[in-house]
PDB file of C-alpha atoms and ligand atoms in Angstrom:
ATOM      1  CA  UNK A 262       9.766  19.557  -3.597  1.00 95.00           C
ATOM      2  CA  UNK A 263       6.634  16.748  -4.528  1.00 98.00           C
ATOM      3  CA  UNK A 264       6.114  16.154  -1.244  1.00 98.00           C
ATOM      4  CA  UNK A 265       2.036  12.997  -1.326  1.00 98.00           C
ATOM      5  CA  UNK A 266       0.652  11.393   1.801  1.00 98.00           C
ATOM      6  CA  UNK A 267      -0.690   7.982   1.266  1.00 98.00           C
ATOM      7  CA  UNK A 268      -3.035   7.475   3.943  1.00 98.00           C
ATOM      8  CA  UNK A 269      -5.609   4.204   4.055  1.00 97.00           C
ATOM      9  CA  UNK A 270      -6.792   1.478   7.213  1.00 96.00           C
ATOM     10  CA  UNK A 271      -3.228  -1.207   6.373  1.00 97.00           C
ATOM     11  CA  UNK A 272      -5.167  -2.777   8.333  1.00 96.00           C
ATOM     12  CA  UNK A 273      -2.785  -3.893   7.346  1.00 96.00           C
ATOM     13  CA  UNK A 274      -0.553  -2.757   4.771  1.00 97.00           C
ATOM     14  CA  UNK A 275      -0.559  -5.549   1.920  1.00 97.00           C
ATOM     15  CA  UNK A 276       1.641  -6.704  -1.222  1.00 97.00           C
ATOM     16  CA  UNK A 277      -0.810  -4.083  -2.965  1.00 97.00           C
ATOM     17  CA  UNK A 278      -0.515  -0.679  -0.785  1.00 98.00           C
ATOM     18  CA  UNK A 279       4.215  -1.932  -1.164  1.00 97.00           C
ATOM     19  CA  UNK A 280       3.563  -1.345  -4.595  1.00 97.00           C
ATOM     20  CA  UNK A 281       1.462   1.523  -5.430  1.00 98.00           C
ATOM     21  CA  UNK A 282       4.379   3.606  -2.630  1.00 98.00           C
ATOM     22  CA  UNK A 283       6.887   1.798  -4.606  1.00 97.00           C
ATOM     23  CA  UNK A 284       5.704   3.148  -8.201  1.00 98.00           C
ATOM     24  CA  UNK A 285       4.086   6.432  -5.518  1.00 98.00           C
ATOM     25  CA  UNK A 286       8.702   7.405  -5.277  1.00 98.00           C
ATOM     26  CA  UNK A 287       8.718   7.725  -9.357  1.00 98.00           C
ATOM     27  CA  UNK A 288       6.280  10.426  -9.028  1.00 98.00           C
ATOM     28  CA  UNK A 289       6.822  11.550  -6.351  1.00 98.00           C
ATOM     29  CA  UNK A 290      10.233  13.000  -4.020  1.00 98.00           C
ATOM     30  CA  UNK A 291       9.265  12.494  -0.240  1.00 98.00           C
ATOM     31  CA  UNK A 292       5.541  10.114   0.974  1.00 98.00           C
ATOM     32  CA  UNK A 293       3.941  10.191   3.913  1.00 98.00           C
ATOM     33  CA  UNK A 294       1.788   6.632   4.826  1.00 98.00           C
ATOM     34  CA  UNK A 295      -0.714   7.785   7.309  1.00 98.00           C
ATOM     35  CA  UNK A 296      -2.521   5.432   8.837  1.00 98.00           C
ATOM     36  CA  UNK A 297      -6.279   7.602   9.757  1.00 97.00           C
ATOM     37  CA  UNK A 298      -7.492   6.669  13.219  1.00 93.00           C
ATOM     38  CA  UNK A 299     -10.902   4.868  12.426  1.00 80.00           C
ATOM     39  CA  UNK A 300     -12.695   5.024  15.433  1.00 74.00           C
ATOM     40  CA  UNK A 301     -15.534   3.069  13.469  1.00 74.00           C
ATOM     41  CA  UNK A 302     -13.485   0.181  12.188  1.00 74.00           C
ATOM     42  CA  UNK A 303     -12.744  -1.788  14.511  1.00 83.00           C
ATOM     43  CA  UNK A 304      -8.681  -3.084  14.403  1.00 90.00           C
ATOM     44  CA  UNK A 305      -7.024  -6.274  14.087  1.00 92.00           C
ATOM     45  CA  UNK A 306      -3.684  -4.857  14.468  1.00 93.00           C
ATOM     46  CA  UNK A 307      -3.661  -2.414  17.003  1.00 94.00           C
ATOM     47  CA  UNK A 308      -1.954   0.758  14.720  1.00 95.00           C
ATOM     48  CA  UNK A 309       1.021   1.191  17.382  1.00 95.00           C
ATOM     49  CA  UNK A 310       2.206  -3.056  15.751  1.00 95.00           C
ATOM     50  CA  UNK A 311       0.992  -1.405  12.179  1.00 96.00           C
ATOM     51  CA  UNK A 312       3.164   1.935  12.424  1.00 97.00           C
ATOM     52  CA  UNK A 313       6.148   0.132  13.580  1.00 96.00           C
ATOM     53  CA  UNK A 314       5.369  -2.539  10.795  1.00 96.00           C
ATOM     54  CA  UNK A 315       5.741  -0.083   8.115  1.00 97.00           C
ATOM     55  CA  UNK A 316       8.569   1.821   9.270  1.00 97.00           C
ATOM     56  CA  UNK A 317      10.488  -1.156   9.460  1.00 96.00           C
ATOM     57  CA  UNK A 318       9.610  -2.253   5.640  1.00 96.00           C
ATOM     58  CA  UNK A 319      10.787   1.364   4.828  1.00 97.00           C
ATOM     59  CA  UNK A 320      13.107   1.331   7.117  1.00 96.00           C
ATOM     60  CA  UNK A 321      16.244   1.445   3.820  1.00 96.00           C
ATOM     61  CA  UNK A 322      14.590   4.271   2.289  1.00 97.00           C
ATOM     62  CA  UNK A 323      14.091   7.967   3.845  1.00 98.00           C
ATOM     63  CA  UNK A 324      11.950   9.676   1.489  1.00 98.00           C
ATOM     64  CA  UNK A 325       8.854   8.058   3.044  1.00 98.00           C
ATOM     65  CA  UNK A 326       7.885   8.373   6.338  1.00 98.00           C
ATOM     66  CA  UNK A 327       4.479   6.635   8.964  1.00 98.00           C
ATOM     67  CA  UNK A 328       2.587   8.583  11.318  1.00 98.00           C
ATOM     68  CA  UNK A 329      -0.453   7.951  12.723  1.00 98.00           C
ATOM     69  CA  UNK A 330      -4.093  10.859  12.151  1.00 97.00           C
ATOM     70  CA  UNK A 331      -7.185  11.529  13.497  1.00 95.00           C
ATOM     71  CA  UNK A 332      -8.204  14.805  11.553  1.00 96.00           C
ATOM     72  CA  UNK A 333      -9.511  15.247   8.146  1.00 95.00           C
ATOM     73  CA  UNK A 334      -6.808  13.551   5.489  1.00 96.00           C
ATOM     74  CA  UNK A 335      -6.695  17.829   3.682  1.00 97.00           C
ATOM     75  CA  UNK A 336      -5.206  18.512   7.818  1.00 97.00           C
ATOM     76  CA  UNK A 337      -3.068  16.400   8.107  1.00 98.00           C
ATOM     77  CA  UNK A 338      -1.997  16.648   4.310  1.00 98.00           C
ATOM     78  CA  UNK A 339      -1.462  19.560   5.081  1.00 96.00           C
ATOM     79  CA  UNK A 340       0.185  19.502   8.649  1.00 97.00           C
ATOM     80  CA  UNK A 341       2.880  17.395   6.566  1.00 98.00           C
ATOM     81  CA  UNK A 342       2.995  20.377   4.311  1.00 97.00           C
ATOM     82  CA  UNK A 343       2.052  17.722   1.434  1.00 98.00           C
ATOM     83  CA  UNK A 344       0.365  18.651  -2.096  1.00 97.00           C
ATOM     84  CA  UNK A 345      -0.683  15.590  -3.317  1.00 98.00           C
ATOM     85  CA  UNK A 346      -3.258  12.037  -1.487  1.00 98.00           C
ATOM     86  CA  UNK A 347      -2.029   9.500  -3.595  1.00 98.00           C
ATOM     87  CA  UNK A 348      -4.516   6.443  -2.947  1.00 98.00           C
ATOM     88  CA  UNK A 349      -4.744   3.131  -5.068  1.00 97.00           C
ATOM     89  CA  UNK A 350      -7.605   1.296  -7.411  1.00 96.00           C
ATOM     90  CA  UNK A 351      -8.756  -1.626  -7.995  1.00 95.00           C
ATOM     91  CA  UNK A 352     -11.869  -1.528  -9.761  1.00 92.00           C
ATOM     92  CA  UNK A 353     -15.344  -0.192 -10.735  1.00 91.00           C
ATOM     93  CA  UNK A 354     -16.399   0.441  -6.679  1.00 89.00           C
ATOM     94  CA  UNK A 355     -12.843   1.265  -5.761  1.00 92.00           C
ATOM     95  CA  UNK A 356     -13.175   4.055  -8.612  1.00 94.00           C
ATOM     96  CA  UNK A 357     -16.645   6.593  -7.473  1.00 93.00           C
ATOM     97  CA  UNK A 358     -15.401   5.951  -3.661  1.00 95.00           C
ATOM     98  CA  UNK A 359     -12.443   7.908  -4.532  1.00 96.00           C
ATOM     99  CA  UNK A 360     -13.280  10.524  -6.842  1.00 96.00           C
ATOM    100  CA  UNK A 361     -15.791  11.697  -4.639  1.00 96.00           C
ATOM    101  CA  UNK A 362     -12.908  11.578  -2.131  1.00 96.00           C
ATOM    102  CA  UNK A 363     -10.704  13.657  -4.452  1.00 97.00           C
ATOM    103  CA  UNK A 364     -13.813  16.623  -5.360  1.00 97.00           C
ATOM    104  CA  UNK A 365     -14.025  16.875  -1.316  1.00 97.00           C
ATOM    105  CA  UNK A 366     -10.844  17.385  -0.805  1.00 96.00           C
ATOM    106  CA  UNK A 367      -9.763  19.310  -3.840  1.00 97.00           C
ATOM    107  CA  UNK A 368     -12.916  21.667  -3.056  1.00 96.00           C
ATOM    108  CA  UNK A 369     -11.525  21.403   1.205  1.00 95.00           C
ATOM    109  CA  UNK A 370      -7.975  20.995   0.968  1.00 93.00           C
ATOM    110  CA  UNK A 371      -7.033  22.479  -2.584  1.00 93.00           C
ATOM    111  CA  UNK A 372      -5.261  18.647  -1.639  1.00 97.00           C
ATOM    112  CA  UNK A 373      -4.154  17.521  -5.573  1.00 98.00           C
ATOM    113  CA  UNK A 374      -5.173  13.134  -5.656  1.00 98.00           C
ATOM    114  CA  UNK A 375      -3.357  11.342  -7.632  1.00 98.00           C
ATOM    115  CA  UNK A 376      -4.934   7.922  -8.453  1.00 98.00           C
ATOM    116  CA  UNK A 377      -2.426   4.465  -9.381  1.00 98.00           C
ATOM    117  CA  UNK A 378      -4.368   1.325 -10.817  1.00 97.00           C
ATOM    118  CA  UNK A 379      -3.565  -2.125  -9.289  1.00 95.00           C
ATOM    119  CA  UNK A 380      -1.397  -4.238 -10.717  1.00 96.00           C
ATOM    120  CA  UNK A 381      -3.304  -7.396 -11.819  1.00 95.00           C
ATOM    121  CA  UNK A 382      -2.304  -9.014 -10.365  1.00 96.00           C
ATOM    122  CA  UNK A 383      -2.622  -8.043  -6.873  1.00 96.00           C
ATOM    123  CA  UNK A 384      -6.303  -6.486  -7.450  1.00 95.00           C
ATOM    124  CA  UNK A 385      -8.614  -8.906  -5.244  1.00 95.00           C
ATOM    125  CA  UNK A 386      -6.090  -8.345  -2.472  1.00 96.00           C
ATOM    126  CA  UNK A 387      -7.292  -6.229   0.406  1.00 96.00           C
ATOM    127  CA  UNK A 388      -6.758  -5.830   3.554  1.00 96.00           C
ATOM    128  CA  UNK A 389     -10.359  -7.609   4.314  1.00 95.00           C
ATOM    129  CA  UNK A 390      -8.997 -10.459   2.592  1.00 96.00           C
ATOM    130  CA  UNK A 391      -6.275 -10.302   4.418  1.00 96.00           C
ATOM    131  CA  UNK A 392      -8.042  -9.795   8.010  1.00 96.00           C
ATOM    132  CA  UNK A 393     -10.373 -13.242   7.472  1.00 96.00           C
ATOM    133  CA  UNK A 394      -7.637 -15.321   6.701  1.00 96.00           C
ATOM    134  CA  UNK A 395      -5.485 -13.936   9.304  1.00 95.00           C
ATOM    135  CA  UNK A 396      -8.610 -15.181  11.728  1.00 94.00           C
ATOM    136  CA  UNK A 397      -8.493 -18.389  10.621  1.00 97.00           C
ATOM    137  CA  UNK A 398      -4.618 -19.448  11.095  1.00 96.00           C
ATOM    138  CA  UNK A 399      -4.459 -19.166   7.169  1.00 96.00           C
ATOM    139  CA  UNK A 400      -1.625 -18.669   5.084  1.00 95.00           C
ATOM    140  CA  UNK A 401      -0.862 -14.604   4.910  1.00 94.00           C
ATOM    141  CA  UNK A 402       2.054 -14.580   3.411  1.00 94.00           C
ATOM    142  CA  UNK A 403       1.683 -14.353  -0.405  1.00 94.00           C
ATOM    143  CA  UNK A 404      -0.427 -10.998   0.386  1.00 96.00           C
ATOM    144  CA  UNK A 405       1.691  -9.182   2.790  1.00 96.00           C
ATOM    145  CA  UNK A 406       5.455  -7.220   2.506  1.00 94.00           C
ATOM    146  CA  UNK A 407       8.077  -9.469   3.727  1.00 82.00           C
ATOM    147  CA  UNK A 408       8.846  -8.284   6.816  1.00 68.00           C
ATOM    148  CA  UNK A 409       4.996  -9.213   8.125  1.00 65.00           C
ATOM    149  CA  UNK A 410       5.436 -12.946   6.915  1.00 61.00           C
TER     150      UNK A 410
HETATM  151  P1  LIG B 515      -9.110   2.204   3.216  1.00 69.89           P
HETATM  152  O1  LIG B 515      -9.652   2.788   4.339  1.00 69.89           O
HETATM  153  O2  LIG B 515      -8.557   4.524   3.493  1.00 69.89           O
HETATM  154  O3  LIG B 515      -9.399   1.999   1.929  1.00 69.89           O
HETATM  155  P2  LIG B 515      -7.209   0.840   2.611  1.00 69.89           P
HETATM  156  O4  LIG B 515      -6.440   0.300   3.768  1.00 69.89           O
HETATM  157  O5  LIG B 515      -8.293  -0.263   2.566  1.00 69.89           O
HETATM  158  O6  LIG B 515      -7.343   2.068   3.533  1.00 69.89           O
HETATM  159  O7  LIG B 515      -6.276   0.872   1.543  1.00 69.89           O
HETATM  160  C1  LIG B 515      -5.593   1.908   1.175  1.00 69.89           C
HETATM  161  C2  LIG B 515      -5.626   3.009  -0.142  1.00 69.89           C
HETATM  162  O8  LIG B 515      -4.986   1.369  -0.297  1.00 69.89           O
HETATM  163  C3  LIG B 515      -6.677   2.961  -0.542  1.00 69.89           C
HETATM  164  O9  LIG B 515      -6.680   3.981  -2.047  1.00 69.89           O
HETATM  165  C4  LIG B 515      -6.920   1.458  -1.523  1.00 69.89           C
HETATM  166  O10 LIG B 515      -7.548   1.773  -2.706  1.00 69.89           O
HETATM  167  C5  LIG B 515      -6.016   1.076  -1.991  1.00 69.89           C
HETATM  168  N1  LIG B 515      -5.614  -0.374  -1.998  1.00 69.89           N
HETATM  169  C6  LIG B 515      -6.232  -1.179  -0.725  1.00 69.89           C
HETATM  170  N2  LIG B 515      -5.622  -2.382  -1.254  1.00 69.89           N
HETATM  171  C7  LIG B 515      -4.777  -2.703  -2.483  1.00 69.89           C
HETATM  172  C8  LIG B 515      -4.516  -3.125  -4.178  1.00 69.89           C
HETATM  173  N3  LIG B 515      -4.230  -4.533  -3.486  1.00 69.89           N
HETATM  174  N4  LIG B 515      -3.728  -2.932  -4.780  1.00 69.89           N
HETATM  175  C9  LIG B 515      -3.450  -1.251  -4.821  1.00 69.89           C
HETATM  176  N5  LIG B 515      -3.809  -0.149  -4.327  1.00 69.89           N
HETATM  177  C10 LIG B 515      -5.005  -0.749  -2.571  1.00 69.89           C
END
């Protein structure tokens, strides 16, 4: 069985993340969306709220599970019995970062990273953009899945 984790902060989960997960379902039998607890980043949306919101989005998809983790991503992959890490790439800057993480995760944990290119129409979307709009009471509905609107 091909199992992947899709790790991230998801603060909040965007249509870009949603698209990567949906496309990942064509590659993997099961995907565990792992919300990493990041002590260095200040949360905008509380982590428990993020968990339940993402669970609702995928309530009808039994092959997707959502978990919170606060360890190294490779250790989380191992705990979950996942052989793969799924990530998305939007731009050159993402590439550099993802390459370093992928090489390290392979070395440390023998976990393979699979990267999917973002759909061009979502390439400008980031959680940071949504957080900024939200902070100034702007409409975020174009950027987040239905359940979060
Ligand atoms: P992190 O803090 O680990 O980068 P994010 O929640 O920002 O976590 O992103 C999780 C994953 O989703 C990363 O692989 C990131 O490149 C990818 N991602 C973020 N935004 C998009 C988008 N608009 N389209 C596709 N992938 C995206």
